[in-house]
mmCIF file of C-alpha atoms in Angstrom:
data_model
loop_
_atom_site.group_PDB
_atom_site.id
_atom_site.type_symbol
_atom_site.label_atom_id
_atom_site.label_comp_id
_atom_site.label_asym_id
_atom_site.label_seq_id
_atom_site.Cartn_x
_atom_site.Cartn_y
_atom_site.Cartn_z
ATOM 1 C CA MET N 1 45.487 -30.881 -56.892
ATOM 2 C CA ILE N 2 42.924 -28.218 -56.081
ATOM 3 C CA LEU N 3 43.505 -26.284 -52.883
ATOM 4 C CA LYS N 4 40.356 -25.673 -50.888
ATOM 5 C CA ILE N 5 39.766 -22.450 -48.990
ATOM 6 C CA ARG N 6 37.049 -22.444 -46.392
ATOM 7 C CA VAL N 7 35.281 -19.424 -45.023
ATOM 8 C CA ARG N 8 33.196 -19.857 -41.883
ATOM 9 C CA LEU N 9 30.941 -16.991 -40.886
ATOM 10 C CA LYS N 10 30.663 -16.210 -37.181
ATOM 11 C CA ASN N 11 27.492 -14.135 -37.146
ATOM 12 C CA LEU N 12 25.938 -12.522 -34.085
ATOM 13 C CA LEU N 13 22.833 -10.363 -34.305
ATOM 14 C CA LEU N 14 24.076 -7.740 -36.774
ATOM 15 C CA LEU N 15 27.195 -5.863 -37.749
ATOM 16 C CA SER N 16 27.622 -2.595 -35.922
ATOM 17 C CA LEU N 17 30.384 -0.192 -35.019
ATOM 18 C CA LEU N 18 29.049 -0.374 -31.498
ATOM 19 C CA SER N 19 29.347 -3.221 -29.007
ATOM 20 C CA LEU N 20 26.570 -3.761 -26.502
ATOM 21 C CA VAL N 21 26.901 -3.332 -22.759
ATOM 22 C CA GLY N 22 24.087 -4.608 -20.542
ATOM 23 C CA CYS N 23 24.027 -3.082 -17.071
ATOM 24 C CA GLN N 24 21.877 -5.163 -14.750
ATOM 25 C CA ALA N 25 19.705 -3.112 -12.390
ATOM 26 C CA GLU N 26 18.033 -4.342 -9.183
ATOM 27 C CA GLN N 27 14.663 -4.625 -10.936
ATOM 28 C CA GLY N 28 16.175 -6.896 -13.576
ATOM 29 C CA GLU N 29 16.007 -4.241 -16.294
ATOM 30 C CA ALA N 30 18.979 -3.676 -18.575
ATOM 31 C CA ASN N 31 20.303 -0.143 -18.978
ATOM 32 C CA ILE N 32 21.766 -0.372 -22.459
ATOM 33 C CA ALA N 33 24.862 1.523 -23.532
ATOM 34 C CA PHE N 34 27.218 1.081 -26.473
ATOM 35 C CA TYR N 35 30.943 1.065 -27.117
ATOM 36 C CA TYR N 36 32.237 3.161 -30.014
ATOM 37 C CA TRP N 37 35.683 1.862 -30.952
ATOM 38 C CA LYS N 38 36.624 3.859 -34.063
ATOM 39 C CA SER N 39 39.035 6.794 -34.125
ATOM 40 C CA THR N 40 36.400 9.219 -35.436
ATOM 41 C CA LEU N 41 33.173 9.614 -33.474
ATOM 42 C CA ARG N 42 30.627 10.207 -36.219
ATOM 43 C CA LEU N 43 27.172 8.707 -35.709
ATOM 44 C CA SER N 44 25.369 7.640 -38.867
ATOM 45 C CA GLU N 45 21.609 7.962 -39.186
ATOM 46 C CA GLN N 46 21.281 4.198 -38.715
ATOM 47 C CA GLU N 47 23.358 4.290 -35.544
ATOM 48 C CA GLN N 48 21.366 7.220 -34.211
ATOM 49 C CA ALA N 49 18.160 5.265 -34.820
ATOM 50 C CA VAL N 50 19.533 2.219 -32.958
ATOM 51 C CA LEU N 51 20.519 4.376 -29.996
ATOM 52 C CA LYS N 52 17.109 6.051 -29.914
ATOM 53 C CA ASP N 53 15.176 2.775 -30.232
ATOM 54 C CA ASN N 54 17.099 1.286 -27.297
ATOM 55 C CA GLY N 55 16.807 4.303 -25.037
ATOM 56 C CA VAL N 56 20.573 4.692 -24.877
ATOM 57 C CA LYS N 57 21.969 7.490 -22.727
ATOM 58 C CA ARG N 58 25.684 6.619 -22.544
ATOM 59 C CA LEU N 59 28.413 5.946 -25.092
ATOM 60 C CA PHE N 60 31.725 4.360 -24.121
ATOM 61 C CA VAL N 61 34.122 6.021 -26.564
ATOM 62 C CA LYS N 62 37.712 4.903 -27.128
ATOM 63 C CA TYR N 63 39.842 8.036 -26.862
ATOM 64 C CA LEU N 64 43.137 6.379 -27.726
ATOM 65 C CA ASP N 65 45.307 3.258 -27.691
ATOM 66 C CA VAL N 66 48.560 3.043 -25.742
ATOM 67 C CA ASP N 67 51.362 0.745 -26.880
ATOM 68 C CA VAL N 68 55.163 0.613 -26.700
ATOM 69 C CA ASN N 69 57.583 1.471 -29.498
ATOM 70 C CA PRO N 70 60.797 -0.435 -30.357
ATOM 71 C CA ASP N 71 62.565 1.540 -27.613
ATOM 72 C CA GLU N 72 60.037 0.201 -25.088
ATOM 73 C CA GLN N 73 58.597 3.679 -24.540
ATOM 74 C CA ALA N 74 54.835 4.109 -24.238
ATOM 75 C CA TYR N 75 53.205 6.102 -27.021
ATOM 76 C CA PRO N 76 49.617 6.973 -28.039
ATOM 77 C CA LYS N 77 47.951 5.940 -31.280
ATOM 78 C CA ALA N 78 44.465 5.921 -32.846
ATOM 79 C CA SER N 79 43.525 9.134 -31.047
ATOM 80 C CA ILE N 80 39.860 10.143 -31.102
ATOM 81 C CA ARG N 81 38.314 12.887 -33.210
ATOM 82 C CA PHE N 82 34.714 14.043 -32.789
ATOM 83 C CA GLU N 83 32.666 14.998 -35.851
ATOM 84 C CA GLY N 84 29.237 16.607 -36.024
ATOM 85 C CA GLU N 85 26.919 17.122 -33.080
ATOM 86 C CA ALA N 86 24.860 13.897 -33.103
ATOM 87 C CA TRP N 87 26.829 12.576 -30.117
ATOM 88 C CA ARG N 88 26.070 15.619 -27.946
ATOM 89 C CA PRO N 89 22.895 14.246 -26.271
ATOM 90 C CA TYR N 90 24.810 11.283 -24.838
ATOM 91 C CA GLU N 91 26.940 10.945 -21.742
ATOM 92 C CA ILE N 92 30.443 10.209 -22.990
ATOM 93 C CA VAL N 93 32.605 7.750 -21.042
ATOM 94 C CA PRO N 94 36.226 8.042 -22.220
ATOM 95 C CA CYS N 95 37.925 4.655 -22.689
ATOM 96 C CA VAL N 96 41.618 3.933 -23.128
ATOM 97 C CA PHE N 97 42.976 0.654 -24.479
ATOM 98 C CA ILE N 98 46.444 -0.201 -23.142
ATOM 99 C CA THR N 99 48.371 -3.205 -24.423
ATOM 100 C CA ASN N 100 49.626 -5.643 -21.816
ATOM 101 C CA ARG N 101 53.163 -5.314 -23.182
ATOM 102 C CA THR N 102 53.091 -1.649 -22.182
ATOM 103 C CA PHE N 103 53.222 -2.754 -18.556
ATOM 104 C CA GLU N 104 55.821 -5.414 -19.354
ATOM 105 C CA SER N 105 58.250 -2.667 -20.360
ATOM 106 C CA GLU N 106 60.743 -1.688 -17.663
ATOM 107 C CA ALA N 107 60.916 1.773 -19.247
ATOM 108 C CA VAL N 108 57.258 2.511 -18.477
ATOM 109 C CA SER N 109 56.510 4.184 -15.162
ATOM 110 C CA PRO N 110 52.916 3.766 -13.872
ATOM 111 C CA SER N 111 52.877 7.303 -12.471
ATOM 112 C CA GLY N 112 54.443 8.825 -15.578
ATOM 113 C CA LEU N 113 52.045 6.995 -17.890
ATOM 114 C CA ALA N 114 49.067 8.026 -15.756
ATOM 115 C CA GLY N 115 50.122 11.663 -16.067
ATOM 116 C CA GLN N 116 50.539 11.435 -19.839
ATOM 117 C CA VAL N 117 47.176 9.725 -20.328
ATOM 118 C CA TRP N 118 45.369 12.163 -18.050
ATOM 119 C CA ASN N 119 46.866 15.184 -19.844
ATOM 120 C CA TYR N 120 45.658 13.829 -23.182
ATOM 121 C CA LEU N 121 42.161 13.021 -21.919
ATOM 122 C CA LYS N 122 41.875 16.451 -20.327
ATOM 123 C CA GLN N 123 42.852 18.132 -23.602
ATOM 124 C CA VAL N 124 40.139 16.243 -25.482
ATOM 125 C CA ASN N 125 37.542 16.945 -22.803
ATOM 126 C CA ASP N 126 38.384 20.649 -22.792
ATOM 127 C CA LYS N 127 38.282 20.837 -26.595
ATOM 128 C CA TYR N 128 34.769 19.377 -26.763
ATOM 129 C CA GLN N 129 33.485 20.842 -23.472
ATOM 130 C CA LEU N 130 33.063 17.474 -21.774
ATOM 131 C CA GLN N 131 33.019 16.672 -18.059
ATOM 132 C CA PRO N 132 32.940 12.859 -17.882
ATOM 133 C CA ALA N 133 31.503 11.178 -14.808
ATOM 134 C CA GLU N 134 33.474 7.997 -15.518
ATOM 135 C CA TYR N 135 36.703 6.830 -17.140
ATOM 136 C CA GLN N 136 37.315 3.266 -18.293
ATOM 137 C CA PHE N 137 40.527 1.382 -19.030
ATOM 138 C CA ASP N 138 40.788 -1.710 -21.202
ATOM 139 C CA CYS N 139 43.851 -3.889 -20.623
ATOM 140 C CA ASP N 140 44.285 -7.651 -20.814
ATOM 141 C CA TRP N 141 46.647 -7.646 -17.840
ATOM 142 C CA THR N 142 48.197 -10.818 -16.436
ATOM 143 C CA ALA N 143 49.598 -11.961 -13.104
ATOM 144 C CA SER N 144 53.009 -10.581 -14.092
ATOM 145 C CA THR N 145 51.743 -7.108 -15.057
ATOM 146 C CA ARG N 146 48.942 -6.621 -12.568
ATOM 147 C CA ASP N 147 51.018 -4.632 -10.055
ATOM 148 C CA LYS N 148 52.047 -2.023 -12.638
ATOM 149 C CA TYR N 149 48.556 -1.808 -14.139
ATOM 150 C CA PHE N 150 46.936 -1.431 -10.734
ATOM 151 C CA ALA N 151 49.518 1.203 -9.734
ATOM 152 C CA PHE N 152 48.709 3.063 -12.954
ATOM 153 C CA LEU N 153 45.001 3.038 -12.054
ATOM 154 C CA GLN N 154 45.716 4.362 -8.570
ATOM 155 C CA HIS N 155 47.863 7.198 -9.914
ATOM 156 C CA PHE N 156 45.239 8.065 -12.516
ATOM 157 C CA ARG N 157 42.490 8.191 -9.893
ATOM 158 C CA ARG N 158 44.458 10.731 -7.866
ATOM 159 C CA LEU N 159 44.942 12.911 -10.949
ATOM 160 C CA GLN N 160 41.421 12.944 -12.351
ATOM 161 C CA GLY N 161 39.466 13.782 -9.207
ATOM 162 C CA GLU N 162 35.887 12.702 -8.503
ATOM 163 C CA ALA N 163 34.892 10.715 -11.598
ATOM 164 C CA ALA N 164 34.256 6.982 -11.264
ATOM 165 C CA LEU N 165 36.867 4.556 -12.532
ATOM 166 C CA SER N 166 36.122 1.251 -14.271
ATOM 167 C CA SER N 167 38.126 -1.500 -15.931
ATOM 168 C CA THR N 168 37.306 -4.225 -18.406
ATOM 169 C CA ILE N 169 37.501 -7.770 -17.028
ATOM 170 C CA ARG N 170 38.448 -10.638 -19.351
ATOM 171 C CA LEU N 171 37.029 -14.101 -18.749
ATOM 172 C CA HIS N 172 40.355 -15.520 -17.561
ATOM 173 C CA GLN N 173 40.653 -12.634 -15.079
ATOM 174 C CA TYR N 174 37.157 -13.399 -13.809
ATOM 175 C CA ARG N 175 37.968 -17.078 -13.405
ATOM 176 C CA TYR N 176 41.293 -16.622 -11.605
ATOM 177 C CA PRO N 177 41.030 -13.499 -9.414
ATOM 178 C CA GLN N 178 43.585 -14.857 -6.950
ATOM 179 C CA GLN N 179 46.225 -14.942 -9.686
ATOM 180 C CA THR N 180 45.289 -11.864 -11.709
ATOM 181 C CA GLY N 181 44.056 -9.759 -8.796
ATOM 182 C CA LEU N 182 41.263 -7.199 -8.506
ATOM 183 C CA PRO N 183 41.824 -3.811 -10.136
ATOM 184 C CA PRO N 184 41.409 -0.800 -7.798
ATOM 185 C CA VAL N 185 38.335 0.561 -9.561
ATOM 186 C CA ASP N 186 34.711 1.279 -8.703
ATOM 187 C CA LYS N 187 33.367 -1.406 -11.026
ATOM 188 C CA GLY N 188 34.303 -3.721 -13.857
ATOM 189 C CA VAL N 189 32.843 -4.712 -17.209
ATOM 190 C CA LEU N 190 32.969 -8.435 -18.001
ATOM 191 C CA MET N 191 33.870 -8.867 -21.677
ATOM 192 C CA TYR N 192 31.684 -11.868 -22.475
ATOM 193 C CA TYR N 193 32.830 -12.717 -25.995
ATOM 194 C CA ASN N 194 35.729 -14.099 -28.052
ATOM 195 C CA MET N 195 35.868 -17.265 -25.950
ATOM 196 C CA GLY N 196 36.076 -19.706 -28.865
ATOM 197 C CA ASP N 197 39.143 -20.922 -30.769
ATOM 198 C CA ILE N 198 39.396 -19.145 -34.124
ATOM 199 C CA GLY N 199 42.233 -21.475 -35.107
ATOM 200 C CA ASP N 200 39.869 -24.462 -35.022
ATOM 201 C CA LYS N 201 37.811 -24.568 -38.216
ATOM 202 C CA ALA N 202 35.348 -26.905 -36.482
ATOM 203 C CA GLU N 203 34.528 -24.180 -33.936
ATOM 204 C CA THR N 204 30.873 -23.272 -34.502
ATOM 205 C CA ASN N 205 31.085 -19.782 -33.041
ATOM 206 C CA SER N 206 34.354 -18.298 -31.812
ATOM 207 C CA ILE N 207 32.752 -14.970 -30.883
ATOM 208 C CA LEU N 208 30.106 -16.299 -28.527
ATOM 209 C CA ASN N 209 30.188 -19.857 -27.210
ATOM 210 C CA ASN N 210 28.051 -20.126 -24.083
ATOM 211 C CA GLU N 211 29.266 -23.625 -23.250
ATOM 212 C CA LYS N 212 32.843 -22.376 -23.073
ATOM 213 C CA GLY N 213 31.795 -19.081 -21.525
ATOM 214 C CA GLN N 214 29.940 -20.758 -18.678
ATOM 215 C CA ALA N 215 33.046 -22.764 -17.808
ATOM 216 C CA TYR N 216 34.791 -19.493 -16.932
ATOM 217 C CA LEU N 217 31.935 -18.476 -14.641
ATOM 218 C CA GLN N 218 31.981 -21.564 -12.420
ATOM 219 C CA SER N 219 34.352 -19.938 -9.939
ATOM 220 C CA GLY N 220 31.445 -18.105 -8.326
ATOM 221 C CA LYS N 221 30.663 -14.468 -7.698
ATOM 222 C CA TYR N 222 33.349 -11.999 -8.697
ATOM 223 C CA PRO N 223 34.332 -9.726 -5.769
ATOM 224 C CA LEU N 224 33.705 -6.532 -7.748
ATOM 225 C CA GLU N 225 30.532 -4.932 -9.103
ATOM 226 C CA LEU N 226 30.203 -5.900 -12.757
ATOM 227 C CA ASP N 227 28.389 -4.836 -15.878
ATOM 228 C CA VAL N 228 28.438 -7.220 -18.846
ATOM 229 C CA ALA N 229 29.582 -6.466 -22.397
ATOM 230 C CA LEU N 230 27.994 -8.628 -25.112
ATOM 231 C CA PRO N 231 29.064 -8.835 -28.770
ATOM 232 C CA LEU N 232 27.231 -7.250 -31.664
ATOM 233 C CA PHE N 233 29.432 -7.977 -34.657
ATOM 234 C CA SER N 234 30.264 -10.660 -37.193
ATOM 235 C CA TRP N 235 33.304 -11.817 -39.093
ATOM 236 C CA ALA N 236 34.394 -14.419 -41.612
ATOM 237 C CA LEU N 237 37.377 -16.664 -40.950
ATOM 238 C CA LEU N 238 39.388 -17.755 -43.976
ATOM 239 C CA TYR N 239 41.069 -21.186 -43.780
ATOM 240 C CA ARG N 240 43.505 -22.757 -46.250
ATOM 241 C CA LEU N 241 44.506 -26.400 -45.809
ATOM 242 C CA GLY N 242 42.880 -26.304 -42.406
ATOM 243 C CA GLU N 243 44.936 -23.325 -41.191
ATOM 244 C CA LEU N 244 43.503 -19.901 -40.381
ATOM 245 C CA GLN N 245 44.732 -17.354 -42.941
ATOM 246 C CA ALA N 246 42.699 -14.207 -42.300
ATOM 247 C CA ILE N 247 39.885 -12.558 -40.375
ATOM 248 C CA ILE N 248 37.507 -10.665 -42.665
ATOM 249 C CA ASN N 249 34.958 -8.089 -41.537
ATOM 250 C CA LEU N 250 31.579 -8.855 -43.095
ATOM 251 C CA PRO N 251 28.125 -7.328 -42.544
ATOM 252 C CA GLY N 252 26.399 -10.699 -42.867
ATOM 253 C CA GLU N 253 26.246 -14.098 -44.514
ATOM 254 C CA SER N 254 24.330 -12.718 -47.507
ATOM 255 C CA VAL N 255 27.602 -11.252 -48.805
ATOM 256 C CA LEU N 256 29.067 -14.751 -49.092
ATOM 257 C CA ALA N 257 25.863 -16.259 -50.459
ATOM 258 C CA ARG N 258 26.012 -13.895 -53.442
ATOM 259 C CA GLN N 259 29.522 -14.938 -54.454
ATOM 260 C CA ALA N 260 29.363 -17.260 -57.479
ATOM 261 C CA GLN N 261 32.774 -18.759 -56.718
ATOM 262 C CA LEU N 262 31.675 -19.945 -53.269
ATOM 263 C CA GLU N 263 29.636 -23.043 -52.481
ATOM 264 C CA LYS N 264 27.770 -23.421 -49.198
ATOM 265 C CA VAL N 265 28.779 -26.752 -47.648
ATOM 266 C CA GLY N 266 27.317 -26.352 -44.165
ATOM 267 C CA PRO N 267 25.744 -23.882 -41.726
ATOM 268 C CA GLY N 268 27.802 -20.719 -42.088
ATOM 269 C CA LEU N 269 30.497 -22.653 -43.968
ATOM 270 C CA TYR N 270 31.545 -21.912 -47.560
ATOM 271 C CA GLU N 271 34.154 -23.455 -49.835
ATOM 272 C CA VAL N 272 35.815 -22.121 -52.963
ATOM 273 C CA LYS N 273 34.568 -24.039 -55.991
#
């Protein structure tokens, strides 16, 4: 018996290290900014050209991740490092990703964590002579962790001073604000992607599925000012015997099309010969 391995490409626009944020203005014009989610901020010539062509003025840069160790203590990882000077012309918005399990830990104090995060961000800002006008936090909080996350945000606001505070908003948080609550921030960013089921090999596009996405938006207007983050990346999903085995970063479908051992059996769908 020959085992079949299927690879379905979920391709959106182009592969980039940056993820698009559209900020809707009153005139209906989009003020475009980008997320930079790698641990070293180093803009390639291609990235610089994309930023210039789109009139970009702001970069949302992940400064660090926060998670918990086996002792349930919060710790930083994937800390940012700036290289070169190509990023200097842009307004830098520091972003911090915090796992939801961080706020599930009884050992984590919202005020203590806020102080630790602020001290780290301040050190980075001082090192690179930055005075951010905004800070953003990315956490997929739930109804059970919202109180600790929101308390963390309130403590952080008191520490950092006058800068604006924003938080990412997942689709389930948008749909059920009564259960998940509204974060105490100046605005949110709706993360409009990853709404499909990557475990279902019949899913045509797990990154962006407007039919599924629109279902989350039926609850009406969200009671917080929102920008919208849209995806600008692609991946390949590897299935074996109908089960998802791996997620593979790919720059485009042409990479698969050139592989002699793969046969295209449908739109974006390849099978090992």
